[in-house]
PDB file of C-alpha atoms in Angstrom:
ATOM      1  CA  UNK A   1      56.982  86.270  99.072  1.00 38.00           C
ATOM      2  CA  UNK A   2      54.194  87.638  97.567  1.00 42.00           C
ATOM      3  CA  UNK A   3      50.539  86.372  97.595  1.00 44.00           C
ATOM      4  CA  UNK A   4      49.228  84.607  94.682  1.00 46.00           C
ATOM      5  CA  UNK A   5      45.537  84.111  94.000  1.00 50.00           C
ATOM      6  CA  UNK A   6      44.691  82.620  90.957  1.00 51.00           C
ATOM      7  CA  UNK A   7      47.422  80.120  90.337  1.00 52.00           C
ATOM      8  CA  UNK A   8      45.370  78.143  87.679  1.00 60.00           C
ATOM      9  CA  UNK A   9      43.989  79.313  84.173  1.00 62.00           C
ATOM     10  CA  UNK A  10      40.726  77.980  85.366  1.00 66.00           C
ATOM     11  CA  UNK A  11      41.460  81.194  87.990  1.00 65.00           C
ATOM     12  CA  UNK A  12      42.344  83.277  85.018  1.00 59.00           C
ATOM     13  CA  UNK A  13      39.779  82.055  82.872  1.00 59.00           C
ATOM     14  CA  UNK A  14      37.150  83.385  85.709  1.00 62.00           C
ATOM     15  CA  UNK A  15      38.607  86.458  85.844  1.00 61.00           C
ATOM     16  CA  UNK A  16      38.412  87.156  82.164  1.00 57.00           C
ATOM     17  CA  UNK A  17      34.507  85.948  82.474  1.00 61.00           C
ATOM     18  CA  UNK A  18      34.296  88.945  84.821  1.00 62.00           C
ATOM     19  CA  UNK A  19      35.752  91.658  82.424  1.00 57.00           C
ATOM     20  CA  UNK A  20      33.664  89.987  79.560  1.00 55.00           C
ATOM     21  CA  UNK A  21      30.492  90.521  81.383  1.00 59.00           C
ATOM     22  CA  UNK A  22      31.420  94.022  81.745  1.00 55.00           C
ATOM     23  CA  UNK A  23      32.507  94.931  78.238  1.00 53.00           C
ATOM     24  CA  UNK A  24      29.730  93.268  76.938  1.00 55.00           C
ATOM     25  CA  UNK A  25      27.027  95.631  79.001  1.00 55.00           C
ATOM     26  CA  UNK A  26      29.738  98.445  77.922  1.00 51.00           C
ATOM     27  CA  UNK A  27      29.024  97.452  74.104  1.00 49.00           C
ATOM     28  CA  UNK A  28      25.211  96.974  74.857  1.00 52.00           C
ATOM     29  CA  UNK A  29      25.397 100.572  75.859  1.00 52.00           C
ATOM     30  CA  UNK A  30      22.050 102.270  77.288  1.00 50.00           C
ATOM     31  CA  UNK A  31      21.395 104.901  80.227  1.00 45.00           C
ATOM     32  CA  UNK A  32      22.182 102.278  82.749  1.00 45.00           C
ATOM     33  CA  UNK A  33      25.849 101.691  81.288  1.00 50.00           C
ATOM     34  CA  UNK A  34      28.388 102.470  83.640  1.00 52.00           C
ATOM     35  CA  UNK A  35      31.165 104.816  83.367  1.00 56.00           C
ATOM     36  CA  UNK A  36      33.689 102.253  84.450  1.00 57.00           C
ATOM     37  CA  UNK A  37      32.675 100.360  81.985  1.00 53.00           C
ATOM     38  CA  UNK A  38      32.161 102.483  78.837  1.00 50.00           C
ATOM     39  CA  UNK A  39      36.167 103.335  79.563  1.00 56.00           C
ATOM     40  CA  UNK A  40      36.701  99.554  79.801  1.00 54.00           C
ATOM     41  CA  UNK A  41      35.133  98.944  76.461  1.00 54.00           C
ATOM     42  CA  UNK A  42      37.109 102.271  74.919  1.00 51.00           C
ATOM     43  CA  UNK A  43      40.218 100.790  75.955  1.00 56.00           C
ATOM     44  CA  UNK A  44      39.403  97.008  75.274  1.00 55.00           C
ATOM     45  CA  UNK A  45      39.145  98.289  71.478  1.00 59.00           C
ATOM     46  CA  UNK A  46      42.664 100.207  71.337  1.00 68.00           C
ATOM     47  CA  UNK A  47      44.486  96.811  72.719  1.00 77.00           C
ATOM     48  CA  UNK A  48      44.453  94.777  69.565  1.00 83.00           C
ATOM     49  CA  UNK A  49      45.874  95.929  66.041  1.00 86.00           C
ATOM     50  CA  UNK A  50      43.993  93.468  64.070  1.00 87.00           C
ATOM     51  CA  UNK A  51      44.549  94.682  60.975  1.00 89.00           C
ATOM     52  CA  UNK A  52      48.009  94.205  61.540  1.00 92.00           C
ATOM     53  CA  UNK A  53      47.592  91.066  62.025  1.00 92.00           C
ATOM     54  CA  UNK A  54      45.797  90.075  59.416  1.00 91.00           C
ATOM     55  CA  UNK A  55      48.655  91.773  57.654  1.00 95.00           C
ATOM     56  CA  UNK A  56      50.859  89.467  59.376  1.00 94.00           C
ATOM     57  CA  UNK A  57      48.935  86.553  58.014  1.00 94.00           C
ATOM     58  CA  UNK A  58      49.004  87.857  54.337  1.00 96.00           C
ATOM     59  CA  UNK A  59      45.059  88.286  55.056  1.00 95.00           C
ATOM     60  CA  UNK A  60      44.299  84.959  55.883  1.00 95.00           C
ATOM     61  CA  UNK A  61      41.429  85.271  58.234  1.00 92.00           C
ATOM     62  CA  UNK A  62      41.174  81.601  58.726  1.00 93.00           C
ATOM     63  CA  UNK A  63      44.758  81.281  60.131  1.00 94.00           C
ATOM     64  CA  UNK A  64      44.104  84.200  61.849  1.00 92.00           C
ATOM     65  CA  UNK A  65      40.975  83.232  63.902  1.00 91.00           C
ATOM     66  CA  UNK A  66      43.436  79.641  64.633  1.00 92.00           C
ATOM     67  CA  UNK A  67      46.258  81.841  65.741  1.00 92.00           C
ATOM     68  CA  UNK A  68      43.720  83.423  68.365  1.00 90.00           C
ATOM     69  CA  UNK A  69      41.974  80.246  69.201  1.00 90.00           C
ATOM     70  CA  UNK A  70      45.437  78.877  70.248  1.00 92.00           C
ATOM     71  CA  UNK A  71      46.113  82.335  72.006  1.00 92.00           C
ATOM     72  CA  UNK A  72      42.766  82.042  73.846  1.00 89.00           C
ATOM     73  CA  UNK A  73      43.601  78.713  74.834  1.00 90.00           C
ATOM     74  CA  UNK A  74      47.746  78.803  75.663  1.00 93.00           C
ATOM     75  CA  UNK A  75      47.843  82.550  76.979  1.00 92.00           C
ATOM     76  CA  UNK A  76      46.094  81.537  80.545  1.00 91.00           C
ATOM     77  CA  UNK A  77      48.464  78.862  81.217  1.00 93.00           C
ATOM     78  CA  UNK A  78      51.153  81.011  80.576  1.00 96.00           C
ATOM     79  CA  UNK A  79      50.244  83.782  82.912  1.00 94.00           C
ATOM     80  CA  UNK A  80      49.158  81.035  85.655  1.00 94.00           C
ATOM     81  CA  UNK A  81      52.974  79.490  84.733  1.00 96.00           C
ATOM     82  CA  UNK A  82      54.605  83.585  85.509  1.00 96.00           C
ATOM     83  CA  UNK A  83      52.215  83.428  88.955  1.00 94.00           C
ATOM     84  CA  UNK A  84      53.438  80.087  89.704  1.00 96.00           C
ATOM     85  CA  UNK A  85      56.915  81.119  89.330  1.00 97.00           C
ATOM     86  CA  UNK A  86      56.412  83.961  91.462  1.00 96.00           C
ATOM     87  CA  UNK A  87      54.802  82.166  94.377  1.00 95.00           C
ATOM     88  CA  UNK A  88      57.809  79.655  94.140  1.00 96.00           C
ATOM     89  CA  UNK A  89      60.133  82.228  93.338  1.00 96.00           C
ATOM     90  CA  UNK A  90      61.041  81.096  90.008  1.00 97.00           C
ATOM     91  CA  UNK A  91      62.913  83.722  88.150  1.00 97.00           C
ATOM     92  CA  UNK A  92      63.713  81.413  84.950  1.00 98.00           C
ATOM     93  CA  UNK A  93      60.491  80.062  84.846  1.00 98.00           C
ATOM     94  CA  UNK A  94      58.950  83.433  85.165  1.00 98.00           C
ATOM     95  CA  UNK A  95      61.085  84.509  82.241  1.00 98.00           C
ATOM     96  CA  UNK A  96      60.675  81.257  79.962  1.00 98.00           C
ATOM     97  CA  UNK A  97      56.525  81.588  80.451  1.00 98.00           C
ATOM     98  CA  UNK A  98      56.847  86.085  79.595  1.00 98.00           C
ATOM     99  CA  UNK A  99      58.953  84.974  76.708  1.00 98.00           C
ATOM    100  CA  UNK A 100      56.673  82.335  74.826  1.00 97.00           C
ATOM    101  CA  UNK A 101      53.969  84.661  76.165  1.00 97.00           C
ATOM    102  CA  UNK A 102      55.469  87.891  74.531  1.00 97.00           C
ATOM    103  CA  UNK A 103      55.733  86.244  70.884  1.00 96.00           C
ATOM    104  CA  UNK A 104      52.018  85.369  71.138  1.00 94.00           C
ATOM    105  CA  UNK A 105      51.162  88.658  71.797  1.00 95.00           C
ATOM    106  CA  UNK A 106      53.392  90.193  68.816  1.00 95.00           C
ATOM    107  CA  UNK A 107      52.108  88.139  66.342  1.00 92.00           C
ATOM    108  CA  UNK A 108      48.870  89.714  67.206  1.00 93.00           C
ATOM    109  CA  UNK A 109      49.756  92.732  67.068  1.00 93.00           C
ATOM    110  CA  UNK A 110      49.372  93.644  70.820  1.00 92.00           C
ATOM    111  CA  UNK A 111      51.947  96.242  71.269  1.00 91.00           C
ATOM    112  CA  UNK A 112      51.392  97.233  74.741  1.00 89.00           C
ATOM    113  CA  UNK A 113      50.668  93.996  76.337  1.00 92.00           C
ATOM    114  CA  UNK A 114      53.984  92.682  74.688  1.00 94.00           C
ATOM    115  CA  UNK A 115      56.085  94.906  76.348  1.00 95.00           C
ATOM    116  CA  UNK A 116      54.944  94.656  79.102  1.00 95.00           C
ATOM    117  CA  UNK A 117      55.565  90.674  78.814  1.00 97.00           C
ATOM    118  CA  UNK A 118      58.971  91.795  77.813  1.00 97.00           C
ATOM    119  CA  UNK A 119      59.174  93.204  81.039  1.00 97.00           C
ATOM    120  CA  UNK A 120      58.250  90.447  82.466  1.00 97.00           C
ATOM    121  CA  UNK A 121      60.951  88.807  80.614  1.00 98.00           C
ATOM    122  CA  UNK A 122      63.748  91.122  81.768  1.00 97.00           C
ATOM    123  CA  UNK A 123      62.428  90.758  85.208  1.00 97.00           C
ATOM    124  CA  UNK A 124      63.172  87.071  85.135  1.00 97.00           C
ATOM    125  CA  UNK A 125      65.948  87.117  83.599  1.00 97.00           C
ATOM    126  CA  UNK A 126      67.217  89.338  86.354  1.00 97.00           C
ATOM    127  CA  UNK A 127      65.414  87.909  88.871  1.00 96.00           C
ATOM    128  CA  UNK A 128      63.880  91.142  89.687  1.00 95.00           C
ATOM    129  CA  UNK A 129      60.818  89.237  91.316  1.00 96.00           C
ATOM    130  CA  UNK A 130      59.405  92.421  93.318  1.00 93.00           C
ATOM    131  CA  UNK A 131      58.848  93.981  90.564  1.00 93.00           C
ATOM    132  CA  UNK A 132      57.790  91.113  88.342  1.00 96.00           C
ATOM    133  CA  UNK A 133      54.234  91.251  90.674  1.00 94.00           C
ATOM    134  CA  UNK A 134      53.037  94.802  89.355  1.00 93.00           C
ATOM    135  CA  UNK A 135      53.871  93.849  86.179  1.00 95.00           C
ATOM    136  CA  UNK A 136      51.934  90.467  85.930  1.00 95.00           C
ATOM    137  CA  UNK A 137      48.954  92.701  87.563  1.00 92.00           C
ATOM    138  CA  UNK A 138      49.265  95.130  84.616  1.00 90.00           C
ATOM    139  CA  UNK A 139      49.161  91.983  82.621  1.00 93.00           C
ATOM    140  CA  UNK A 140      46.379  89.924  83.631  1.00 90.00           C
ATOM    141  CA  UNK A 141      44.038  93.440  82.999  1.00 85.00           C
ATOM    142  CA  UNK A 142      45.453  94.082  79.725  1.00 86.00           C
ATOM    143  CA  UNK A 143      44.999  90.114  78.955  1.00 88.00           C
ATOM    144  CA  UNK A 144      41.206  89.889  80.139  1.00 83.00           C
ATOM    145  CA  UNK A 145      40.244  93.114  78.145  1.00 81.00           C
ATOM    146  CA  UNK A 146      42.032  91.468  75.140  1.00 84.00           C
ATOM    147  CA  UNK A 147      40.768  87.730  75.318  1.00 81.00           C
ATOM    148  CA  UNK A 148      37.435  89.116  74.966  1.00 76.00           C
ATOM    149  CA  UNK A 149      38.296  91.612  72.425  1.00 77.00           C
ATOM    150  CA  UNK A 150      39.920  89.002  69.959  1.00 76.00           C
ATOM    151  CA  UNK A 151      37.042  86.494  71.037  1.00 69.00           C
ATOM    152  CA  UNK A 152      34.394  89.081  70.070  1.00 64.00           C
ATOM    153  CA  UNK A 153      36.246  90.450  66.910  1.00 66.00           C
ATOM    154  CA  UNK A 154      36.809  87.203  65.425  1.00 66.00           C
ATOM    155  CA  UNK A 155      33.584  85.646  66.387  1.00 66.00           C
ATOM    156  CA  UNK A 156      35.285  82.931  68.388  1.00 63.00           C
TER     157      UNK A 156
END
């Protein structure tokens, strides 16, 4: 079975506060900035296709910042839902969780992130748990880049 460590999105939310601390000394830039983290900033920015989804919202940049605060605020419980249902070995629950999670992330416009929540998805759905753990690894990086990318972009 594998081992879990951040079954809560208090966990998650931590995590992300790590990653945020280190894109914003990435965006502060300077001679001191880190390589590491110059690349995490360069690849923070290529997550999110905001334009298309402002497109999405025909513009609407109020509905837009809502659909992100509810992102911000639903995504962590998801992904501490898909680590839940891997500790307990959950396969529906890991695919229910990837699922809602997925559509979240494609009405952002997140294209990468959303397949691999599709993935995730399958992997439930086939109960393909070994793999599921890689792919909820992949996930919670590509997540923490992109909380703080949609936080910072839409001044949330």
């Amino acid at each position: 079975m594998p081992e879990m460590d951040g079954l809560s999105p208090d966990a998650v939310r931590h995590e992300l506060e790590g990653i945020a601390a280190r894109l914003s000394r990435a965006t502060a830039g300077g001679v001191h900035t880190l390589k590491e983290d110059r690349e995490l900033c360069l690849t923070a920015k290529q997550l999110w296709n905001r334009s298309g989804a402002l497109e999405i919202v025909g513009g609407d940049e109020s509905l837009l910042n809502e659909m992100v605060q509810l992102f911000l605020v639903e995504s962590p419980k998801l992904v501490a839902q898909m680590e839940m249902a891997l500790f307990q070995n959950d396969p529906r629950s890991l695919e229910l969780a990837a699922h809602c999670l997925k559509g979240e992330l494609r009405y952002l416009v997140v294209p990468e992130a959303s397949e691999t929540a599709e993935m995730l998805e399958i992997a439930g759905r086939t109960g393909e748990m070994d793999a599921a753990v890689d792919l909820l690894a992949d996930l919670r990086t590509r997540l923490a880049l992109l909380w703080t990318v949609v936080g910072h972009d839409t001044g949330i």
